[in-house]
mmCIF file of N, CA and C in Angstrom:
data_model
loop_
_atom_site.group_PDB
_atom_site.id
_atom_site.type_symbol
_atom_site.label_atom_id
_atom_site.label_comp_id
_atom_site.label_asym_id
_atom_site.label_seq_id
_atom_site.Cartn_x
_atom_site.Cartn_y
_atom_site.Cartn_z
ATOM 1 N N MET A 1 56.209 3.767 -137.327
ATOM 2 C CA MET A 1 57.529 3.915 -137.713
ATOM 3 C C MET A 1 57.986 4.993 -138.773
ATOM 4 N N ARG A 2 58.914 5.612 -138.294
ATOM 5 C CA ARG A 2 59.278 6.966 -139.082
ATOM 6 C C ARG A 2 60.523 6.803 -139.821
ATOM 7 N N GLN A 3 60.524 7.057 -141.128
ATOM 8 C CA GLN A 3 61.581 6.703 -141.968
ATOM 9 C C GLN A 3 62.633 7.858 -141.809
ATOM 10 N N SER A 4 63.890 7.586 -142.144
ATOM 11 C CA SER A 4 64.809 8.664 -141.905
ATOM 12 C C SER A 4 64.727 9.473 -143.126
ATOM 13 N N SER A 5 65.445 10.600 -143.037
ATOM 14 C CA SER A 5 65.601 11.483 -144.353
ATOM 15 C C SER A 5 66.349 11.022 -145.335
ATOM 16 N N THR A 6 67.393 10.133 -145.061
ATOM 17 C CA THR A 6 68.294 9.545 -145.987
ATOM 18 C C THR A 6 67.351 8.290 -146.724
ATOM 19 N N GLU A 7 66.637 7.590 -146.080
ATOM 20 C CA GLU A 7 65.709 6.379 -146.695
ATOM 21 C C GLU A 7 64.841 7.317 -147.723
ATOM 22 N N LEU A 8 64.175 8.201 -147.200
ATOM 23 C CA LEU A 8 63.097 9.087 -147.941
ATOM 24 C C LEU A 8 63.875 9.682 -149.285
ATOM 25 N N ALA A 9 64.972 10.101 -149.096
ATOM 26 C CA ALA A 9 65.610 10.772 -150.310
ATOM 27 C C ALA A 9 66.034 9.805 -151.176
ATOM 28 N N GLU A 10 66.375 8.553 -150.691
ATOM 29 C CA GLU A 10 66.758 7.347 -151.713
ATOM 30 C C GLU A 10 65.577 6.913 -152.523
ATOM 31 N N LYS A 11 64.347 6.817 -151.870
ATOM 32 C CA LYS A 11 63.005 6.373 -152.474
ATOM 33 C C LYS A 11 62.771 7.607 -153.394
ATOM 34 N N VAL A 12 62.873 8.850 -153.230
ATOM 35 C CA VAL A 12 62.504 9.841 -154.145
ATOM 36 C C VAL A 12 63.480 9.674 -155.379
ATOM 37 N N THR A 13 64.689 9.582 -155.062
ATOM 38 C CA THR A 13 65.739 9.544 -156.298
ATOM 39 C C THR A 13 65.360 8.342 -157.098
ATOM 40 N N TRP A 14 64.981 7.276 -156.536
ATOM 41 C CA TRP A 14 64.665 5.994 -157.266
ATOM 42 C C TRP A 14 63.527 6.121 -158.075
ATOM 43 N N TYR A 15 62.411 6.802 -157.575
ATOM 44 C CA TYR A 15 61.297 7.129 -158.161
ATOM 45 C C TYR A 15 61.476 8.012 -159.387
ATOM 46 N N CYS A 16 62.231 9.035 -159.063
ATOM 47 C CA CYS A 16 62.546 10.037 -160.218
ATOM 48 C C CYS A 16 63.471 9.410 -161.335
ATOM 49 N N ALA A 17 64.326 8.434 -160.977
ATOM 50 C CA ALA A 17 65.172 7.710 -162.019
ATOM 51 C C ALA A 17 64.215 6.888 -162.679
ATOM 52 N N VAL A 18 63.156 6.079 -162.230
ATOM 53 C CA VAL A 18 62.287 5.323 -163.020
ATOM 54 C C VAL A 18 61.365 6.225 -163.845
ATOM 55 N N PHE A 19 61.030 7.339 -163.353
ATOM 56 C CA PHE A 19 60.135 8.282 -164.106
ATOM 57 C C PHE A 19 60.906 8.736 -165.498
ATOM 58 N N LEU A 20 62.079 9.245 -165.178
ATOM 59 C CA LEU A 20 62.888 9.766 -166.277
ATOM 60 C C LEU A 20 63.139 8.561 -167.225
ATOM 61 N N GLY A 21 63.452 7.400 -166.897
ATOM 62 C CA GLY A 21 63.669 6.373 -167.758
ATOM 63 C C GLY A 21 62.436 6.025 -168.642
ATOM 64 N N THR A 22 61.280 6.009 -167.965
ATOM 65 C CA THR A 22 60.039 5.923 -168.586
ATOM 66 C C THR A 22 60.015 6.980 -169.660
ATOM 67 N N ILE A 23 60.009 8.121 -169.391
ATOM 68 C CA ILE A 23 59.935 9.283 -170.396
ATOM 69 C C ILE A 23 60.805 9.232 -171.448
ATOM 70 N N LEU A 24 62.103 8.744 -171.121
ATOM 71 C CA LEU A 24 62.969 8.508 -172.345
ATOM 72 C C LEU A 24 62.524 7.582 -173.243
ATOM 73 N N VAL A 25 62.211 6.321 -172.658
ATOM 74 C CA VAL A 25 61.688 5.282 -173.513
ATOM 75 C C VAL A 25 60.453 5.512 -174.383
ATOM 76 N N LEU A 26 59.521 6.156 -173.836
ATOM 77 C CA LEU A 26 58.396 6.647 -174.472
ATOM 78 C C LEU A 26 58.737 7.637 -175.571
ATOM 79 N N ASN A 27 59.568 8.583 -175.328
ATOM 80 C CA ASN A 27 60.049 9.641 -176.216
ATOM 81 C C ASN A 27 60.615 8.841 -177.562
ATOM 82 N N PHE A 28 61.515 7.874 -177.147
ATOM 83 C CA PHE A 28 62.109 7.194 -178.375
ATOM 84 C C PHE A 28 61.230 6.293 -179.083
ATOM 85 N N CYS A 29 60.204 5.690 -178.545
ATOM 86 C CA CYS A 29 59.236 4.952 -179.202
ATOM 87 C C CYS A 29 58.314 5.775 -180.097
ATOM 88 N N GLU A 30 58.099 6.973 -179.569
ATOM 89 C CA GLU A 30 57.272 7.942 -180.302
ATOM 90 C C GLU A 30 58.107 8.543 -181.504
ATOM 91 N N SER A 31 59.337 8.727 -181.474
ATOM 92 C CA SER A 31 59.869 9.348 -182.546
ATOM 93 C C SER A 31 60.282 8.240 -183.616
ATOM 94 N N THR A 32 60.429 6.864 -183.221
ATOM 95 C CA THR A 32 60.565 6.187 -184.305
ATOM 96 C C THR A 32 59.343 5.696 -185.005
ATOM 97 N N THR A 33 58.179 5.787 -184.434
ATOM 98 C CA THR A 33 56.939 5.639 -185.054
ATOM 99 C C THR A 33 56.325 6.629 -185.755
ATOM 100 N N ASN A 34 56.817 7.718 -185.622
ATOM 101 C CA ASN A 34 56.348 8.904 -186.504
ATOM 102 C C ASN A 34 56.910 9.018 -187.953
ATOM 103 N N THR A 35 57.902 8.213 -188.268
ATOM 104 C CA THR A 35 58.579 8.184 -189.616
ATOM 105 C C THR A 35 57.525 7.279 -190.471
ATOM 106 N N THR A 36 57.103 7.751 -191.602
ATOM 107 C CA THR A 36 56.343 6.890 -192.403
ATOM 108 C C THR A 36 57.306 6.120 -193.286
ATOM 109 N N SER A 37 56.930 5.279 -194.149
ATOM 110 C CA SER A 37 57.582 4.344 -194.926
ATOM 111 C C SER A 37 58.180 5.353 -195.965
ATOM 112 N N GLY A 38 57.413 6.318 -196.414
ATOM 113 C CA GLY A 38 57.706 7.134 -197.643
ATOM 114 C C GLY A 38 58.838 8.070 -197.185
ATOM 115 N N GLU A 39 58.842 8.442 -195.969
ATOM 116 C CA GLU A 39 59.951 9.384 -195.398
ATOM 117 C C GLU A 39 61.305 8.525 -195.293
ATOM 118 N N ARG A 40 61.109 7.170 -194.765
ATOM 119 C CA ARG A 40 62.295 6.465 -194.769
ATOM 120 C C ARG A 40 62.780 5.977 -196.249
ATOM 121 N N VAL A 41 61.982 5.878 -196.957
ATOM 122 C CA VAL A 41 62.395 5.581 -198.436
ATOM 123 C C VAL A 41 63.170 6.769 -199.128
ATOM 124 N N GLU A 42 62.627 7.858 -198.854
ATOM 125 C CA GLU A 42 63.182 9.270 -199.152
ATOM 126 C C GLU A 42 64.587 9.402 -198.515
ATOM 127 N N GLU A 43 64.651 9.132 -197.342
ATOM 128 C CA GLU A 43 65.886 9.152 -196.609
ATOM 129 C C GLU A 43 66.907 8.296 -197.112
ATOM 130 N N ILE A 44 66.626 6.968 -197.488
ATOM 131 C CA ILE A 44 67.493 6.137 -198.197
ATOM 132 C C ILE A 44 67.952 6.513 -199.402
ATOM 133 N N ASN A 45 67.063 7.207 -200.219
ATOM 134 C CA ASN A 45 67.251 7.627 -201.647
ATOM 135 C C ASN A 45 68.423 8.765 -201.487
ATOM 136 N N VAL A 46 67.985 9.541 -200.527
ATOM 137 C CA VAL A 46 69.265 10.724 -200.330
ATOM 138 C C VAL A 46 70.609 10.048 -200.124
ATOM 139 N N ILE A 47 70.484 9.260 -199.129
ATOM 140 C CA ILE A 47 71.948 8.683 -198.642
ATOM 141 C C ILE A 47 72.559 7.872 -199.829
ATOM 142 N N SER A 48 71.740 7.092 -200.722
ATOM 143 C CA SER A 48 72.137 6.462 -201.975
ATOM 144 C C SER A 48 72.669 7.433 -202.813
ATOM 145 N N SER A 49 72.106 8.651 -203.115
ATOM 146 C CA SER A 49 72.512 9.587 -204.135
ATOM 147 C C SER A 49 73.801 10.254 -203.625
ATOM 148 N N MET A 50 73.980 10.514 -202.309
ATOM 149 C CA MET A 50 75.103 10.919 -201.955
ATOM 150 C C MET A 50 76.311 9.937 -201.844
ATOM 151 N N LYS A 51 76.017 8.692 -201.690
ATOM 152 C CA LYS A 51 76.955 7.943 -201.878
ATOM 153 C C LYS A 51 77.473 7.533 -203.370
ATOM 154 N N ARG A 52 76.793 7.711 -204.148
ATOM 155 C CA ARG A 52 77.151 7.370 -205.651
ATOM 156 C C ARG A 52 76.358 8.573 -206.659
ATOM 157 N N ALA A 53 76.794 9.747 -206.527
ATOM 158 C CA ALA A 53 76.446 11.049 -207.097
ATOM 159 C C ALA A 53 76.910 10.968 -208.584
ATOM 160 N N CYS A 54 78.104 10.349 -208.646
ATOM 161 C CA CYS A 54 78.974 10.446 -209.966
ATOM 162 C C CYS A 54 79.878 9.150 -210.167
ATOM 163 N N ASP A 55 80.018 8.754 -211.312
ATOM 164 C CA ASP A 55 80.990 7.752 -211.493
ATOM 165 C C ASP A 55 82.211 8.159 -211.396
ATOM 166 N N GLU A 56 83.294 7.442 -211.428
ATOM 167 C CA GLU A 56 84.741 7.649 -211.143
ATOM 168 C C GLU A 56 85.085 8.696 -212.370
ATOM 169 N N ILE A 57 84.829 8.337 -213.595
ATOM 170 C CA ILE A 57 84.937 9.152 -214.609
ATOM 171 C C ILE A 57 83.794 9.799 -214.990
ATOM 172 N N TYR A 58 83.694 11.111 -215.271
ATOM 173 C CA TYR A 58 82.441 12.038 -215.406
ATOM 174 C C TYR A 58 82.743 12.397 -216.836
ATOM 175 N N VAL A 59 81.665 12.153 -217.928
ATOM 176 C CA VAL A 59 81.672 12.849 -219.125
ATOM 177 C C VAL A 59 80.993 14.275 -219.051
ATOM 178 N N VAL A 60 81.544 15.119 -219.492
ATOM 179 C CA VAL A 60 81.079 16.487 -219.336
ATOM 180 C C VAL A 60 79.881 16.480 -220.435
ATOM 181 N N ARG A 61 78.748 17.116 -219.845
ATOM 182 C CA ARG A 61 77.479 17.371 -220.713
ATOM 183 C C ARG A 61 77.323 18.886 -221.147
ATOM 184 N N GLU A 62 76.394 19.006 -222.002
ATOM 185 C CA GLU A 62 76.022 20.362 -222.463
ATOM 186 C C GLU A 62 75.673 21.147 -221.337
ATOM 187 N N GLY A 63 76.137 22.272 -221.222
ATOM 188 C CA GLY A 63 75.850 23.256 -219.903
ATOM 189 C C GLY A 63 76.496 22.808 -218.707
ATOM 190 N N ASP A 64 77.182 21.871 -218.521
ATOM 191 C CA ASP A 64 77.946 21.636 -217.340
ATOM 192 C C ASP A 64 79.166 22.661 -217.194
ATOM 193 N N THR A 65 79.336 23.006 -215.996
ATOM 194 C CA THR A 65 80.645 23.864 -215.809
ATOM 195 C C THR A 65 81.384 23.049 -214.540
ATOM 196 N N LEU A 66 82.655 23.517 -214.387
ATOM 197 C CA LEU A 66 83.278 22.782 -213.132
ATOM 198 C C LEU A 66 82.764 22.942 -211.984
ATOM 199 N N GLN A 67 81.959 24.224 -211.711
ATOM 200 C CA GLN A 67 81.573 24.337 -210.357
ATOM 201 C C GLN A 67 80.100 23.476 -210.334
ATOM 202 N N SER A 68 79.485 23.185 -211.401
ATOM 203 C CA SER A 68 78.272 22.462 -211.269
ATOM 204 C C SER A 68 78.716 20.989 -211.046
ATOM 205 N N ILE A 69 79.662 20.602 -211.846
ATOM 206 C CA ILE A 69 80.192 19.244 -211.602
ATOM 207 C C ILE A 69 80.772 18.969 -210.112
ATOM 208 N N SER A 70 81.434 20.004 -209.761
ATOM 209 C CA SER A 70 82.169 19.819 -208.358
ATOM 210 C C SER A 70 80.847 19.745 -207.263
ATOM 211 N N GLU A 71 80.003 20.516 -207.480
ATOM 212 C CA GLU A 71 78.841 20.481 -206.498
ATOM 213 C C GLU A 71 77.971 19.246 -206.555
ATOM 214 N N LYS A 72 77.770 18.752 -207.786
ATOM 215 C CA LYS A 72 77.018 17.390 -207.929
ATOM 216 C C LYS A 72 77.703 16.155 -207.602
ATOM 217 N N CYS A 73 79.057 16.163 -207.689
ATOM 218 C CA CYS A 73 79.853 15.084 -207.566
ATOM 219 C C CYS A 73 80.630 15.192 -206.194
ATOM 220 N N ASN A 74 80.352 16.356 -205.509
ATOM 221 C CA ASN A 74 81.096 16.630 -204.273
ATOM 222 C C ASN A 74 82.610 16.459 -204.408
ATOM 223 N N ASP A 75 83.337 17.156 -205.242
ATOM 224 C CA ASP A 75 84.597 17.033 -205.508
ATOM 225 C C ASP A 75 85.156 18.495 -205.821
ATOM 226 N N PRO A 76 85.872 19.017 -204.620
ATOM 227 C CA PRO A 76 86.188 20.312 -205.015
ATOM 228 C C PRO A 76 87.537 20.383 -205.425
ATOM 229 N N TYR A 77 88.133 19.257 -205.967
ATOM 230 C CA TYR A 77 89.517 19.340 -206.307
ATOM 231 C C TYR A 77 89.567 18.754 -207.733
ATOM 232 N N ILE A 78 88.702 19.185 -208.584
ATOM 233 C CA ILE A 78 88.528 18.611 -210.040
ATOM 234 C C ILE A 78 89.864 19.057 -210.830
ATOM 235 N N VAL A 79 90.169 20.427 -210.748
ATOM 236 C CA VAL A 79 91.245 20.862 -211.456
ATOM 237 C C VAL A 79 92.542 20.155 -210.950
ATOM 238 N N GLU A 80 92.757 19.982 -209.766
ATOM 239 C CA GLU A 80 94.021 19.503 -209.142
ATOM 240 C C GLU A 80 94.168 18.019 -209.517
ATOM 241 N N PHE A 81 93.056 17.225 -209.715
ATOM 242 C CA PHE A 81 93.242 15.725 -210.152
ATOM 243 C C PHE A 81 93.219 15.608 -211.544
ATOM 244 N N ASN A 82 92.968 16.583 -212.257
ATOM 245 C CA ASN A 82 92.889 16.446 -213.934
ATOM 246 C C ASN A 82 93.702 17.568 -214.440
ATOM 247 N N PRO A 83 95.028 17.061 -214.518
ATOM 248 C CA PRO A 83 96.156 17.985 -215.134
ATOM 249 C C PRO A 83 95.841 18.299 -216.528
ATOM 250 N N HIS A 84 94.891 17.640 -217.301
ATOM 251 C CA HIS A 84 94.606 17.870 -218.670
ATOM 252 C C HIS A 84 93.851 19.147 -218.832
ATOM 253 N N ILE A 85 93.266 19.515 -217.667
ATOM 254 C CA ILE A 85 92.299 20.730 -217.740
ATOM 255 C C ILE A 85 93.341 21.962 -217.395
ATOM 256 N N HIS A 86 93.668 22.553 -218.576
ATOM 257 C CA HIS A 86 94.674 23.804 -218.384
ATOM 258 C C HIS A 86 93.744 25.096 -218.126
ATOM 259 N N ASP A 87 92.544 25.351 -218.536
ATOM 260 C CA ASP A 87 91.923 26.363 -218.274
ATOM 261 C C ASP A 87 90.506 25.925 -217.908
ATOM 262 N N PRO A 88 90.097 26.263 -216.546
ATOM 263 C CA PRO A 88 88.856 25.857 -215.831
ATOM 264 C C PRO A 88 87.587 26.300 -216.711
ATOM 265 N N ASP A 89 87.815 27.507 -217.446
ATOM 266 C CA ASP A 89 86.661 27.966 -218.191
ATOM 267 C C ASP A 89 86.397 27.254 -219.583
ATOM 268 N N ASP A 90 87.408 26.477 -219.806
ATOM 269 C CA ASP A 90 87.472 25.638 -221.183
ATOM 270 C C ASP A 90 86.857 24.339 -221.003
ATOM 271 N N VAL A 91 85.642 24.152 -220.581
ATOM 272 C CA VAL A 91 85.077 22.926 -220.382
ATOM 273 C C VAL A 91 84.117 22.628 -221.436
ATOM 274 N N PHE A 92 84.203 21.524 -222.206
ATOM 275 C CA PHE A 92 83.344 21.353 -223.272
ATOM 276 C C PHE A 92 82.640 19.816 -223.295
ATOM 277 N N PRO A 93 81.467 19.613 -223.772
ATOM 278 C CA PRO A 93 80.935 18.419 -223.902
ATOM 279 C C PRO A 93 81.886 17.213 -224.497
ATOM 280 N N GLY A 94 81.774 16.146 -223.793
ATOM 281 C CA GLY A 94 82.652 15.153 -224.050
ATOM 282 C C GLY A 94 83.861 14.899 -223.464
ATOM 283 N N LEU A 95 84.346 16.037 -222.747
ATOM 284 C CA LEU A 95 85.597 16.077 -221.898
ATOM 285 C C LEU A 95 85.478 14.908 -220.696
ATOM 286 N N LEU A 96 86.390 14.156 -220.399
ATOM 287 C CA LEU A 96 86.524 13.254 -219.461
ATOM 288 C C LEU A 96 87.156 13.783 -218.426
ATOM 289 N N ILE A 97 86.531 13.552 -217.014
ATOM 290 C CA ILE A 97 87.096 14.199 -215.956
ATOM 291 C C ILE A 97 87.040 13.064 -214.857
ATOM 292 N N LYS A 98 88.060 13.061 -214.228
ATOM 293 C CA LYS A 98 88.275 12.089 -213.004
ATOM 294 C C LYS A 98 87.625 12.652 -211.744
ATOM 295 N N ILE A 99 86.701 11.877 -210.976
ATOM 296 C CA ILE A 99 86.090 12.387 -209.998
ATOM 297 C C ILE A 99 86.600 11.652 -208.716
ATOM 298 N N THR A 100 86.991 12.389 -207.763
ATOM 299 C CA THR A 100 87.371 12.005 -206.531
ATOM 300 C C THR A 100 86.516 12.556 -205.397
ATOM 301 N N PRO A 101 85.443 11.923 -205.096
ATOM 302 C CA PRO A 101 84.579 12.533 -204.005
ATOM 303 C C PRO A 101 85.022 12.589 -202.718
ATOM 304 N N MET A 102 84.805 13.447 -201.816
ATOM 305 C CA MET A 102 85.157 13.974 -200.503
ATOM 306 C C MET A 102 84.744 12.760 -199.696
ATOM 307 N N PHE A 103 83.707 12.239 -199.636
ATOM 308 C CA PHE A 103 83.244 11.107 -198.918
ATOM 309 C C PHE A 103 83.163 9.794 -199.773
ATOM 310 N N THR A 104 83.335 8.762 -199.406
ATOM 311 C CA THR A 104 83.422 7.599 -200.216
ATOM 312 C C THR A 104 82.903 6.341 -199.312
ATOM 313 N N ASN A 105 82.891 6.419 -198.093
ATOM 314 C CA ASN A 105 82.607 5.342 -197.175
ATOM 315 C C ASN A 105 81.280 5.674 -196.410
ATOM 316 N N MET A 106 80.184 5.955 -196.856
ATOM 317 C CA MET A 106 78.790 6.326 -196.028
ATOM 318 C C MET A 106 78.217 5.257 -195.757
#
């Protein structure tokens, strides 16, 4: 019994699909088992710190600048949302600043 070329092509395609699916599953399993619990905890800590870098009201500390606060709290519009800051260079310890982070729902 001789198979037609169409039947042979269908079998080859089927075997290739099964092979590709197996490789994808094995690759996925390998990538999830390579992460250690320490790496996972570090990843969670980074996400948590991104979520809650600063409170809604920030108290300026010694050595803080608007640039450093903006980077730390991910709020590029500090001056716009704080009309009591007339001079961006005149930031002093104890000054209260409203923080509006760019991302809030991570």
